[in-house]
Amino acid sequence: MESHGRDDAKGPVLHIVVVGFHHKKGCQVEFSYPPLMPDEGHDSNLLPEEWKYLPFLALPDGAHNYQEDTVYFHLPPLTADMKCVYGVSCYRQIEAKALKVRQADVTRETVQKSVCVLSRVPLYGLLQAKLQLITHAYFEEKDFSQISILKELYDHMNGSLRGSALEGSQVYLGLSPRDLILHFRHKVLILFKLILLEKKVLFYVSPVNRLVGALMTVLSLFPGMIEHGLVDSSHYRPKSSVSEDLSLVESISGAEEFVSVSVTDIANTTLELEVEETVQPAAESLSSGNSTEGDNHLLKPPSRTSPDSSESDWETLDPSVLEEGGAKEASEGKETGLEQLPDAFDSKPGTPITVQPQAAGGQGGVTQGLLSGLEEDQYGLPLPIFTKGYLCLPYMALQQHHLLSDVTVRGFVAGATNILFRQQRHLSDAIVEVEEARIQIQDPELRKILSLTTADLRFADYLVKHVTENRDDVFLDGTGWEGGDEWIRAQFTLYLHSLLSSALQQDNERLLADYGAPFIAAWKISHNYRVWYSNKHPAMTAITPGSVQNSERGKKIGNAMMTTSRSVVQTGKAVGQSVGGALTSAKSAMSSWFSTLAQPAAVTPPASPEPATEVKP
């Protein structure tokens, strides 16, 4: 487990907290163990200033519309030697008349409370599974003064999680890329590239468990991101008072926009990608890359207001417009001024300035990044996206609205359920409406940069085909390798490896065309690419540039991973090994294939490529 300083001896769980809704005081902390404030008791309502939004995150806006819900949220560190604090909250409500012991301050017909775990480790699904059981038992007591079960939860979690490694089988519990692709289909790749550009991305849907599930599943597609890439993702400054936040919101939108809107189930949604035709210069949309790295976190928010602009559909992503390949995409780059953007970093990059030391633990090991400060693998992953003022807030409370326009926040991937966030479109580069599987992009230049190339569409088709088809090679109690969650993450790892290798090719237009020359140019001025490029990662020499689906390497590694995974899992079954352990062993074995099988090969497109399908189902 990664170290977070002097508090390690206390275990991975920092606090167990109960947040309730008071009819006069609103959301407030009712219990904490150990106390949130060292000099206060367990029943104190006081909070550290850095965690002033905790009650509103744990008891989400519009929670009264649901019998129960689950929230993932991030809190900023309290001290310099701490990192991001990962919060998981289980909300429930019960009729007041059902209580065995009804306290005097219970004046409403229902009682609403959340039980939260504040942890140093991003084990969202694992913490949720344990927390849901305890929350249910706590409510079944029908006497909220019975807090012994919460203290036992604290001791149990710290005992069972102490010394646990951040492994995929634990970290990814409850996050299903398969369901994500079934819902978003080709647009998952657009989301992936959008986050690589470090744009302001807002996810929107209710209830919160669907919101945080979709957002964190997208992040799980980035190798090592959840395990090691979020430690600096919550470094924000609270406003001086919550009342200031509310007064600002009221002045913008009016009280009627505070109401959370319940939404229906995911079924029968229309998959369409809307692009708001807001006129915005390309230079403004890429302003984050035109500043020096030192002042990158002090960018000013866009000054434009939210126009009543027309929207056009962008759901087909017709591959015919991309068939001309690199030449056309290069010309598009010139039209948008992107041919000058690499100069913001280095027009003729030479040998990277620093050689990142290899991990001592072999292929699967990680080591401290010299520049990123993150725990990195031998390929320099996870990319340092959520650093230097780029936030990851799986759920954002209404009281945090000011962060959307905070000059110290250069970007974010955040989730919201309140309609106010969706209506303030000018504060985000893209709004992901999870219910409709729709991505709204305000800037037409950004839309052009994110247009999927023919190679991208072929890769997306490959994913969708394997996820949607019924496979005969099913194992692991009905879960197949091809088209399964681990397989999908492996494909995105291959995609990112190949993308990084291709970006290092300065003058090969054909390779760059696989991912889009405008996209490559925009990505090269992002903070995460600059930091990654500034280190030399020796393992990258084994990676062949070019589209995964167009290369023999992709086919070889894909077949090898499938064979390796199946044999490891079958062996695990034979000796009684757990499914989680088998998958972990498979993941470690697959890691070695990246180097042993990645022999340099010419990038040769297939003689008759399969036509890419439309994004519309």
Coordinates of C-alpha atoms in Angstrom, one line a residue:
M1 CA 0.0 0.0 0.0
E2 CA 1.3 3.4 -0.8
S3 CA 2.6 5.5 2.0
H4 CA 0.8 8.7 3.2
G5 CA 3.1 9.8 5.9
R6 CA 2.9 9.7 9.7
D7 CA -0.7 8.4 10.0
D8 CA 0.1 5.0 8.3
A9 CA 0.3 3.2 11.7
K10 CA -3.4 4.1 12.2
G11 CA -4.5 2.0 9.2
P12 CA -6.1 2.9 5.8
V13 CA -9.4 4.1 7.3
L14 CA -9.3 7.5 8.8
H15 CA -12.8 8.0 10.2
I16 CA -16.3 6.5 10.3
V17 CA -18.8 9.4 10.1
V18 CA -22.6 9.7 10.4
V19 CA -24.2 12.7 8.6
G20 CA -27.8 13.5 9.2
F21 CA -30.4 16.1 8.1
H22 CA -31.5 18.4 10.9
H23 CA -34.8 20.2 10.4
K24 CA -33.3 23.5 11.4
K25 CA -29.5 23.2 10.8
G26 CA -29.6 21.2 7.6
C27 CA -26.9 18.6 6.8
Q28 CA -24.5 18.1 9.7
V29 CA -22.1 15.6 11.1
E30 CA -23.7 13.8 14.0
F31 CA -21.0 11.3 14.9
S32 CA -17.4 10.6 14.0
Y33 CA -15.0 7.9 15.2
P34 CA -12.3 8.9 15.8
P35 CA -13.5 12.5 16.3
L36 CA -12.9 14.7 13.3
M37 CA -11.6 17.4 15.6
P38 CA -9.1 16.0 18.0
D39 CA -10.2 18.2 20.9
E40 CA -13.9 17.5 20.5
G41 CA -16.1 14.5 21.3
H42 CA -17.6 11.9 19.0
D43 CA -20.9 13.7 18.8
S44 CA -19.4 17.1 17.8
N45 CA -20.7 18.9 14.7
L46 CA -17.5 20.8 14.1
L47 CA -15.4 20.1 11.0
P48 CA -11.9 21.0 9.8
E49 CA -12.2 23.9 7.4
E50 CA -10.8 21.8 4.6
W51 CA -13.7 19.3 5.0
K52 CA -16.5 21.8 5.4
Y53 CA -18.4 20.3 2.4
L54 CA -18.4 16.8 3.9
P55 CA -22.0 16.9 5.1
F56 CA -23.2 18.0 1.6
L57 CA -21.2 15.3 -0.1
A58 CA -22.2 12.5 2.2
L59 CA -25.9 13.4 2.1
P60 CA -26.4 14.4 -1.5
D61 CA -28.7 16.9 -3.0
G62 CA -32.1 15.3 -3.8
A63 CA -31.4 12.3 -1.6
H64 CA -34.9 12.4 -0.2
N65 CA -36.2 11.2 -3.7
Y66 CA -34.5 7.9 -3.1
Q67 CA -34.8 5.3 -0.3
E68 CA -31.1 4.7 -0.4
D69 CA -28.1 5.7 -2.4
T70 CA -24.3 5.5 -2.6
V71 CA -21.8 8.3 -3.0
Y72 CA -18.1 8.4 -3.9
F73 CA -16.4 11.7 -3.2
H74 CA -13.0 13.2 -2.6
L75 CA -11.8 15.5 0.1
P76 CA -8.7 17.6 0.2
P77 CA -5.8 16.7 2.5
L78 CA -5.6 18.2 5.9
T79 CA -1.8 18.3 6.1
A80 CA 1.1 18.6 3.7
D81 CA 2.1 15.0 4.2
M82 CA -1.4 13.6 3.3
K83 CA -2.9 12.9 0.0
C84 CA -6.4 12.8 -1.4
V85 CA -9.0 11.4 1.1
Y86 CA -11.4 9.0 -0.6
G87 CA -14.9 9.0 0.8
V88 CA -17.7 6.4 0.4
S89 CA -21.1 7.2 1.8
C90 CA -24.2 5.0 2.1
Y91 CA -27.4 6.9 2.4
R92 CA -30.7 5.6 3.7
Q93 CA -34.0 7.0 5.1
I94 CA -36.5 5.5 7.5
E95 CA -39.9 6.6 8.7
A96 CA -39.7 8.4 12.0
K97 CA -42.6 6.3 13.4
A98 CA -40.6 3.1 13.0
L99 CA -37.9 4.3 15.4
K100 CA -37.7 2.5 18.8
V101 CA -36.0 5.6 20.3
R102 CA -37.1 8.9 18.8
Q103 CA -35.0 11.8 19.8
A104 CA -36.5 15.2 20.5
D105 CA -35.0 16.8 17.4
V106 CA -36.8 14.4 15.1
T107 CA -39.7 16.4 13.8
R108 CA -40.1 15.2 10.3
E109 CA -41.9 12.1 9.0
T110 CA -38.7 10.6 7.7
V111 CA -35.2 10.4 9.1
Q112 CA -32.3 10.7 6.6
K113 CA -28.8 9.7 7.4
S114 CA -25.6 8.6 5.7
V115 CA -22.8 6.5 7.1
C116 CA -19.4 7.3 5.6
V117 CA -15.9 5.9 5.4
L118 CA -13.0 8.3 4.9
S119 CA -10.1 6.3 3.6
R120 CA -6.5 6.8 2.4
V121 CA -7.0 4.1 -0.3
P122 CA -9.2 4.2 -3.4
L123 CA -11.0 0.9 -2.7
Y124 CA -14.5 2.4 -3.5
G125 CA -16.3 -0.8 -4.3
L126 CA -14.8 -2.8 -1.5
L127 CA -15.5 -0.1 1.1
Q128 CA -19.1 0.2 -0.3
A129 CA -19.7 -3.5 0.0
K130 CA -18.7 -3.5 3.7
L131 CA -20.4 -0.2 4.4
Q132 CA -23.8 -1.2 2.9
L133 CA -24.1 -4.1 5.3
I134 CA -23.2 -2.1 8.4
T135 CA -25.5 0.8 7.3
H136 CA -28.4 -1.6 6.9
A137 CA -27.7 -3.1 10.4
Y138 CA -27.4 0.4 11.9
F139 CA -30.8 1.3 10.6
E140 CA -32.3 -2.0 11.6
E141 CA -31.5 -1.1 15.2
K142 CA -34.0 1.7 14.9
D143 CA -32.0 3.5 17.6
F144 CA -29.3 5.7 16.2
S145 CA -27.7 6.2 19.6
Q146 CA -26.3 2.6 19.3
I147 CA -23.0 3.5 17.9
S148 CA -20.9 0.5 19.0
I149 CA -21.5 -1.1 15.5
L150 CA -19.8 1.9 13.9
K151 CA -16.7 1.6 16.1
E152 CA -16.5 -2.1 15.3
L153 CA -16.7 -1.2 11.6
Y154 CA -13.7 1.1 12.0
D155 CA -11.6 -1.6 13.8
H156 CA -12.7 -4.3 11.3
M157 CA -11.9 -2.3 8.2
N158 CA -8.5 -1.2 9.5
G159 CA -7.8 -4.8 10.5
S160 CA -8.9 -6.4 7.2
L161 CA -7.4 -3.8 4.9
R162 CA -4.1 -3.1 6.6
G163 CA -1.3 -4.2 4.3
S164 CA -3.6 -4.8 1.4
A165 CA -2.1 -4.1 -2.0
L166 CA -3.9 -1.9 -4.5
E167 CA -4.7 -4.7 -7.0
G168 CA -7.2 -4.6 -9.8
S169 CA -9.5 -7.3 -8.3
Q170 CA -10.1 -5.0 -5.4
V171 CA -9.8 -1.5 -6.9
Y172 CA -12.2 -2.2 -9.7
L173 CA -14.9 -3.9 -7.7
G174 CA -18.3 -2.6 -8.9
L175 CA -16.8 -0.8 -12.0
S176 CA -17.9 -2.4 -15.2
P177 CA -16.4 -1.2 -18.5
R178 CA -18.6 -3.7 -20.3
D179 CA -21.8 -1.9 -19.1
L180 CA -20.2 1.4 -20.0
I181 CA -19.5 0.3 -23.6
L182 CA -23.0 -1.3 -23.9
H183 CA -24.4 2.1 -23.0
F184 CA -22.0 4.7 -24.6
R185 CA -20.6 2.4 -27.4
H186 CA -18.1 4.4 -29.6
K187 CA -18.4 7.5 -27.4
V188 CA -16.4 5.8 -24.7
L189 CA -13.3 6.5 -26.8
I190 CA -14.3 10.2 -27.1
L191 CA -14.5 10.4 -23.3
F192 CA -11.1 8.8 -23.0
K193 CA -9.5 11.3 -25.4
L194 CA -11.3 14.2 -23.8
I195 CA -9.8 13.5 -20.4
L196 CA -6.3 13.1 -22.0
L197 CA -6.7 16.7 -23.1
E198 CA -7.4 17.8 -19.5
K199 CA -10.7 19.5 -20.4
K200 CA -13.5 20.6 -18.0
V201 CA -15.7 17.5 -18.1
L202 CA -19.0 17.3 -16.2
F203 CA -21.0 14.1 -15.8
Y204 CA -24.7 14.5 -15.0
V205 CA -27.3 12.0 -13.9
S206 CA -29.3 10.9 -10.9
P207 CA -29.2 9.0 -8.6
V208 CA -25.6 9.5 -7.4
N209 CA -24.6 5.8 -7.5
R210 CA -25.2 5.8 -11.3
L211 CA -23.2 9.0 -11.6
V212 CA -20.1 8.0 -9.7
G213 CA -20.2 4.5 -11.2
A214 CA -20.1 5.9 -14.8
L215 CA -17.4 8.5 -14.0
M216 CA -15.1 6.1 -12.1
T217 CA -15.5 3.4 -14.7
V218 CA -14.3 5.8 -17.4
L219 CA -11.2 6.5 -15.2
S220 CA -10.6 2.8 -14.7
L221 CA -9.8 2.6 -18.4
F222 CA -6.6 4.6 -17.8
P223 CA -3.9 2.2 -16.7
G224 CA -3.0 2.7 -13.0
M225 CA -5.2 5.8 -12.7
I226 CA -7.4 4.7 -9.8
E227 CA -4.6 2.9 -8.0
H228 CA -2.0 5.7 -8.1
G229 CA -3.2 8.6 -10.2
L230 CA -5.7 10.3 -8.0
V231 CA -3.6 11.2 -5.0
D232 CA -3.4 14.9 -5.9
S233 CA -6.9 15.1 -7.5
S234 CA -8.6 17.0 -4.6
H235 CA -6.3 19.9 -3.9
Y236 CA -8.9 22.7 -3.9
R237 CA -9.6 25.6 -1.5
P238 CA -13.0 25.9 0.2
K239 CA -14.8 29.3 0.0
S240 CA -14.8 31.3 3.2
S241 CA -18.4 30.4 4.0
V242 CA -21.1 28.2 2.6
S243 CA -23.5 31.1 2.6
E244 CA -21.4 32.8 -0.1
D245 CA -21.7 29.7 -2.3
L246 CA -25.5 29.7 -1.9
S247 CA -25.9 33.4 -2.5
L248 CA -23.8 33.1 -5.7
V249 CA -25.9 30.2 -6.9
E250 CA -29.2 32.0 -6.1
S251 CA -28.0 35.1 -8.0
I252 CA -27.3 33.0 -11.1
S253 CA -30.2 30.7 -11.4
G254 CA -33.1 31.3 -9.1
A255 CA -34.4 28.9 -6.4
E256 CA -36.4 26.8 -8.9
E257 CA -33.2 25.4 -10.3
F258 CA -32.2 23.9 -7.0
V259 CA -34.6 21.0 -7.4
S260 CA -33.0 17.7 -8.2
V261 CA -34.7 15.9 -11.1
S262 CA -35.3 12.2 -10.8
V263 CA -34.6 10.3 -14.0
T264 CA -35.7 7.0 -15.4
D265 CA -33.6 3.9 -15.9
I266 CA -30.9 3.6 -18.6
A267 CA -33.0 1.4 -20.8
N268 CA -34.2 2.6 -24.3
T269 CA -32.0 5.6 -24.4
T270 CA -31.1 7.4 -27.6
L271 CA -27.4 7.5 -28.3
E272 CA -26.7 10.9 -29.8
L273 CA -23.8 13.3 -29.4
E274 CA -24.9 16.9 -29.3
V275 CA -22.4 19.7 -30.0
E276 CA -23.4 23.1 -28.9
E277 CA -22.2 25.5 -31.7
T278 CA -20.7 28.1 -29.4
V279 CA -18.3 30.4 -31.3
Q280 CA -15.0 30.2 -29.5
P281 CA -11.5 30.7 -31.0
A282 CA -9.2 27.7 -31.1
A283 CA -6.6 29.6 -29.1
E284 CA -9.0 30.0 -26.3
S285 CA -10.1 26.4 -26.2
L286 CA -6.5 25.4 -25.9
S287 CA -5.3 28.2 -23.7
S288 CA -4.2 25.8 -21.0
G289 CA -1.4 24.7 -23.2
N290 CA -0.2 28.1 -24.2
S291 CA 1.0 29.1 -20.7
T292 CA 4.1 27.9 -19.1
E293 CA 4.0 24.9 -16.8
G294 CA 4.6 27.1 -13.8
D295 CA 1.5 29.2 -14.2
N296 CA -0.7 26.5 -15.7
H297 CA -2.8 26.3 -12.6
L298 CA -3.6 30.0 -12.6
L299 CA -5.6 30.1 -15.8
K300 CA -8.6 32.4 -15.8
P301 CA -12.0 30.9 -16.6
P302 CA -13.6 31.7 -19.9
S303 CA -15.2 35.1 -19.9
R304 CA -17.9 34.2 -22.4
T305 CA -21.5 33.9 -21.2
S306 CA -23.8 31.0 -21.9
P307 CA -25.4 31.7 -25.3
D308 CA -28.8 30.5 -26.5
S309 CA -27.1 28.8 -29.4
S310 CA -28.4 26.2 -31.7
E311 CA -27.3 22.6 -31.4
S312 CA -26.6 20.1 -34.1
D313 CA -26.4 16.4 -34.0
W314 CA -23.1 14.7 -34.1
E315 CA -24.1 11.2 -33.6
T316 CA -23.1 9.4 -36.8
L317 CA -19.3 10.1 -36.9
D318 CA -19.3 9.1 -40.5
P319 CA -16.0 7.5 -41.3
S320 CA -16.1 8.5 -44.9
V321 CA -15.0 12.0 -44.0
L322 CA -11.8 10.6 -42.5
E323 CA -10.8 8.2 -45.3
E324 CA -8.3 10.6 -46.7
G325 CA -6.1 9.9 -43.7
G326 CA -3.2 11.9 -42.5
A327 CA -3.1 14.5 -45.3
K328 CA -6.6 15.8 -44.6
E329 CA -6.2 15.7 -40.9
A330 CA -3.0 17.6 -41.2
S331 CA -4.7 20.3 -43.2
E332 CA -7.4 20.5 -40.6
G333 CA -4.7 21.2 -38.1
K334 CA -3.4 24.1 -40.1
E335 CA -6.9 25.5 -40.4
T336 CA -7.3 25.6 -36.7
G337 CA -3.8 26.9 -36.0
L338 CA -2.8 23.6 -34.4
E339 CA 0.4 23.3 -36.5
Q340 CA 2.0 25.9 -34.1
L341 CA 0.9 24.3 -30.9
P342 CA 3.8 21.8 -30.4
D343 CA 6.1 24.8 -30.3
A344 CA 4.6 25.6 -26.9
F345 CA 6.5 22.6 -25.7
D346 CA 9.5 22.1 -28.0
S347 CA 9.4 22.4 -31.8
K348 CA 12.2 19.9 -32.1
P349 CA 12.2 17.7 -29.0
G350 CA 15.4 15.9 -28.4
T351 CA 16.3 13.2 -25.9
P352 CA 14.1 13.5 -22.8
I353 CA 15.9 15.3 -19.9
T354 CA 15.5 12.6 -17.3
V355 CA 15.7 8.8 -17.2
Q356 CA 13.1 7.3 -15.0
P357 CA 14.6 4.5 -12.9
Q358 CA 13.2 1.0 -13.4
A359 CA 11.1 -0.5 -10.7
A360 CA 12.8 -3.1 -8.6
G361 CA 9.8 -5.3 -8.5
G362 CA 9.9 -6.4 -12.2
Q363 CA 7.3 -5.9 -14.9
G364 CA 4.5 -5.3 -12.5
G365 CA 6.3 -3.0 -10.1
V366 CA 5.9 0.8 -9.6
T367 CA 8.3 3.4 -8.6
Q368 CA 8.1 7.1 -7.5
G369 CA 7.9 9.4 -10.6
L370 CA 10.7 11.9 -10.6
L371 CA 8.5 14.7 -12.0
S372 CA 4.9 13.6 -11.6
G373 CA 5.2 12.6 -7.9
L374 CA 2.9 9.6 -8.7
E375 CA 3.7 5.9 -8.4
E376 CA 4.5 4.9 -12.0
D377 CA 5.0 1.7 -13.9
Q378 CA 7.8 1.1 -16.4
Y379 CA 5.8 2.9 -19.1
G380 CA 5.3 6.0 -17.0
L381 CA 1.7 5.3 -16.2
P382 CA -0.6 6.5 -14.8
L383 CA -0.3 9.7 -16.7
P384 CA -0.2 12.7 -14.3
I385 CA -3.6 14.1 -15.4
F386 CA -5.1 14.8 -12.0
T387 CA -2.2 17.0 -10.8
K388 CA -1.4 20.7 -10.6
G389 CA -5.0 21.9 -10.2
Y390 CA -6.8 19.4 -12.4
L391 CA -9.5 17.9 -10.1
C392 CA -11.3 14.7 -9.9
L393 CA -14.6 15.0 -8.0
P394 CA -16.8 11.9 -8.5
Y395 CA -19.6 13.8 -6.9
M396 CA -19.8 17.6 -6.5
A397 CA -22.2 19.2 -4.1
L398 CA -24.0 22.4 -4.9
Q399 CA -22.0 24.2 -2.3
Q400 CA -18.9 23.5 -4.5
H401 CA -20.3 25.2 -7.5
H402 CA -17.6 27.9 -7.3
L403 CA -14.9 25.4 -8.2
L404 CA -16.2 25.4 -11.8
S405 CA -14.9 28.9 -12.3
D406 CA -12.1 29.0 -9.7
V407 CA -9.0 30.5 -11.2
T408 CA -6.8 28.0 -9.3
V409 CA -8.7 25.1 -11.0
R410 CA -7.4 24.5 -14.5
G411 CA -9.8 21.7 -15.2
F412 CA -11.8 18.9 -13.8
V413 CA -13.7 15.6 -14.2
A414 CA -16.6 16.0 -11.9
G415 CA -20.1 14.6 -11.4
A416 CA -23.3 16.4 -10.4
T417 CA -27.0 15.6 -9.9
N418 CA -28.3 19.1 -9.6
I419 CA -29.7 20.7 -12.7
L420 CA -27.9 23.9 -12.1
F421 CA -24.6 22.4 -13.1
R422 CA -26.0 21.2 -16.4
Q423 CA -27.6 24.6 -17.1
Q424 CA -24.3 26.5 -16.5
R425 CA -22.8 25.0 -19.7
H426 CA -20.3 27.8 -20.3
L427 CA -18.4 26.7 -17.2
S428 CA -17.6 23.3 -18.7
D429 CA -16.0 22.2 -22.0
A430 CA -18.1 19.1 -22.2
I431 CA -21.2 17.8 -20.4
V432 CA -21.8 14.1 -20.3
E433 CA -25.5 13.3 -19.9
V434 CA -25.2 9.7 -18.7
E435 CA -28.9 8.9 -19.0
E436 CA -29.0 9.7 -22.7
A437 CA -25.4 8.6 -23.4
R438 CA -24.9 12.1 -24.9
I439 CA -21.8 14.3 -24.9
Q440 CA -22.4 18.0 -25.3
I441 CA -19.3 19.9 -26.5
Q442 CA -19.5 23.7 -26.6
D443 CA -16.5 24.5 -28.8
P444 CA -16.6 23.4 -32.4
E445 CA -12.8 23.4 -32.6
L446 CA -12.7 20.9 -29.7
R447 CA -15.3 18.9 -31.5
K448 CA -13.0 18.7 -34.6
I449 CA -10.0 17.7 -32.5
L450 CA -12.0 14.8 -30.9
S451 CA -13.5 13.5 -34.2
L452 CA -12.7 9.8 -34.2
T453 CA -10.4 8.7 -37.0
T454 CA -11.0 5.6 -39.2
A455 CA -8.5 3.7 -37.0
D456 CA -10.3 5.0 -33.9
L457 CA -13.6 3.8 -35.2
R458 CA -12.2 0.5 -36.1
F459 CA -10.9 0.1 -32.5
A460 CA -14.2 1.1 -31.1
D461 CA -16.0 -1.3 -33.4
Y462 CA -13.7 -4.0 -32.2
L463 CA -14.7 -3.3 -28.6
V464 CA -18.4 -3.0 -29.3
K465 CA -18.4 -6.2 -31.3
H466 CA -16.8 -8.3 -28.6
V467 CA -18.9 -6.8 -25.9
T468 CA -22.2 -7.2 -27.6
E469 CA -21.7 -10.7 -29.2
N470 CA -22.4 -13.9 -27.3
R471 CA -19.2 -15.8 -27.0
D472 CA -18.7 -19.5 -26.8
D473 CA -15.5 -19.4 -24.8
V474 CA -17.2 -18.5 -21.6
F475 CA -15.5 -19.3 -18.3
L476 CA -15.1 -17.9 -14.8
D477 CA -18.7 -18.7 -13.8
G478 CA -20.2 -17.2 -16.9
T479 CA -17.8 -14.3 -17.4
G480 CA -15.8 -14.5 -20.6
W481 CA -12.3 -13.1 -21.1
E482 CA -12.9 -11.6 -24.5
G483 CA -15.5 -8.8 -24.1
G484 CA -15.2 -8.9 -20.3
D485 CA -14.1 -6.1 -18.0
E486 CA -10.5 -7.1 -17.6
W487 CA -10.2 -7.6 -21.4
I488 CA -11.6 -4.1 -22.1
R489 CA -9.1 -2.5 -19.7
A490 CA -6.3 -4.4 -21.4
Q491 CA -7.5 -3.1 -24.8
F492 CA -7.3 0.5 -23.6
T493 CA -3.9 -0.2 -22.1
L494 CA -2.8 -1.3 -25.6
Y495 CA -4.4 1.8 -27.1
L496 CA -2.6 4.2 -24.7
H497 CA 0.7 2.4 -25.1
S498 CA 0.4 2.7 -28.9
L499 CA -0.8 6.3 -28.7
L500 CA 2.2 7.3 -26.6
S501 CA 4.6 5.5 -28.9
S502 CA 3.0 7.2 -32.0
A503 CA 3.2 10.6 -30.4
L504 CA 7.0 10.2 -30.2
Q505 CA 7.2 9.9 -34.0
Q506 CA 7.7 13.5 -35.0
D507 CA 7.3 13.4 -38.8
N508 CA 5.3 10.2 -39.5
E509 CA 2.0 11.6 -40.7
R510 CA 0.5 8.2 -41.3
L511 CA 1.1 7.1 -37.7
L512 CA -0.3 10.4 -36.3
A513 CA -3.3 10.1 -38.6
D514 CA -4.4 6.9 -36.7
Y515 CA -5.2 9.1 -33.7
G516 CA -5.8 12.4 -35.5
A517 CA -3.0 14.9 -36.1
P518 CA -5.1 17.8 -34.5
F519 CA -5.6 15.6 -31.4
I520 CA -1.9 14.7 -31.1
A521 CA -1.0 18.3 -31.4
A522 CA -3.4 19.4 -28.7
W523 CA -2.4 16.5 -26.4
K524 CA 1.3 17.4 -26.7
I525 CA 0.8 20.7 -25.0
S526 CA -1.2 19.2 -22.1
H527 CA 0.4 19.0 -18.7
N528 CA 0.3 15.2 -18.5
Y529 CA 2.1 14.7 -21.8
R530 CA 4.8 17.2 -21.0
V531 CA 5.6 15.6 -17.7
W532 CA 5.5 12.1 -19.3
Y533 CA 7.7 13.2 -22.2
S534 CA 10.2 14.8 -19.8
N535 CA 11.1 11.4 -18.5
K536 CA 12.6 8.6 -20.6
H537 CA 10.7 5.3 -19.9
P538 CA 12.9 2.5 -21.2
A539 CA 10.0 0.0 -21.5
M540 CA 8.5 2.2 -24.2
T541 CA 11.2 0.9 -26.6
A542 CA 9.3 -2.3 -26.9
I543 CA 6.1 -0.6 -28.0
T544 CA 5.4 -0.5 -31.7
P545 CA 3.7 2.8 -32.8
G546 CA 0.5 2.8 -34.8
S547 CA -3.1 1.8 -34.3
V548 CA -3.6 -1.3 -32.2
Q549 CA -6.0 -2.8 -34.6
N550 CA -3.7 -2.1 -37.5
S551 CA -0.6 -3.7 -36.1
E552 CA 0.5 -7.3 -35.8
R553 CA 1.6 -6.5 -32.3
G554 CA -2.0 -5.8 -31.2
K555 CA -3.1 -9.1 -32.6
K556 CA -0.2 -11.1 -31.0
I557 CA -0.7 -9.5 -27.6
G558 CA -4.4 -9.8 -27.7
N559 CA -4.2 -13.6 -28.5
A560 CA -1.5 -14.1 -25.9
M561 CA -3.4 -12.3 -23.2
M562 CA -6.5 -14.4 -23.9
T563 CA -4.5 -17.6 -23.7
T564 CA -2.5 -16.6 -20.6
S565 CA -5.6 -15.4 -18.8
R566 CA -7.6 -18.6 -19.5
S567 CA -4.8 -20.9 -18.4
V568 CA -4.1 -18.9 -15.2
V569 CA -7.8 -18.9 -14.2
Q570 CA -8.2 -22.6 -15.0
T571 CA -5.1 -23.3 -12.9
G572 CA -6.5 -21.2 -10.1
K573 CA -9.7 -23.2 -10.2
A574 CA -7.8 -26.5 -10.0
V575 CA -5.9 -25.5 -6.9
G576 CA -8.8 -23.7 -5.2
Q577 CA -7.4 -20.2 -5.9
S578 CA -9.8 -17.3 -5.5
V579 CA -11.2 -15.6 -8.6
G580 CA -9.7 -12.3 -7.5
G581 CA -6.3 -13.9 -7.0
A582 CA -6.5 -15.6 -10.4
L583 CA -7.3 -12.4 -12.2
T584 CA -4.4 -10.7 -10.3
S585 CA -2.1 -13.4 -11.5
A586 CA -3.4 -13.2 -15.0
K587 CA -2.9 -9.4 -15.0
S588 CA 0.8 -9.9 -13.8
A589 CA 1.4 -12.5 -16.5
M590 CA -0.2 -10.3 -19.2
S591 CA 2.1 -7.5 -18.2
S592 CA 5.2 -9.6 -19.2
W593 CA 3.7 -10.2 -22.6
F594 CA 3.8 -6.4 -23.3
S595 CA 7.6 -6.7 -23.5
T596 CA 8.2 -10.2 -24.6
L597 CA 5.8 -10.2 -27.5
A598 CA 6.0 -6.5 -28.6
Q599 CA 8.6 -7.1 -31.4
P600 CA 8.9 -4.1 -33.8
A601 CA 6.7 -4.6 -36.8
A602 CA 5.7 -2.5 -39.7
V603 CA 2.3 -0.9 -39.3
T604 CA 0.4 -2.4 -42.3
P605 CA -3.4 -1.8 -42.5
P606 CA -5.5 -4.9 -43.5
A607 CA -6.1 -5.4 -47.2
S608 CA -9.8 -4.9 -46.8
P609 CA -10.6 -3.2 -43.5
E610 CA -14.1 -3.7 -42.1
P611 CA -16.2 -0.7 -42.5
A612 CA -16.7 1.2 -39.2
T613 CA -20.3 1.3 -38.0
E614 CA -22.1 4.4 -36.9
V615 CA -22.3 5.4 -33.3
K616 CA -26.1 5.3 -33.4
P617 CA -27.3 1.9 -32.2

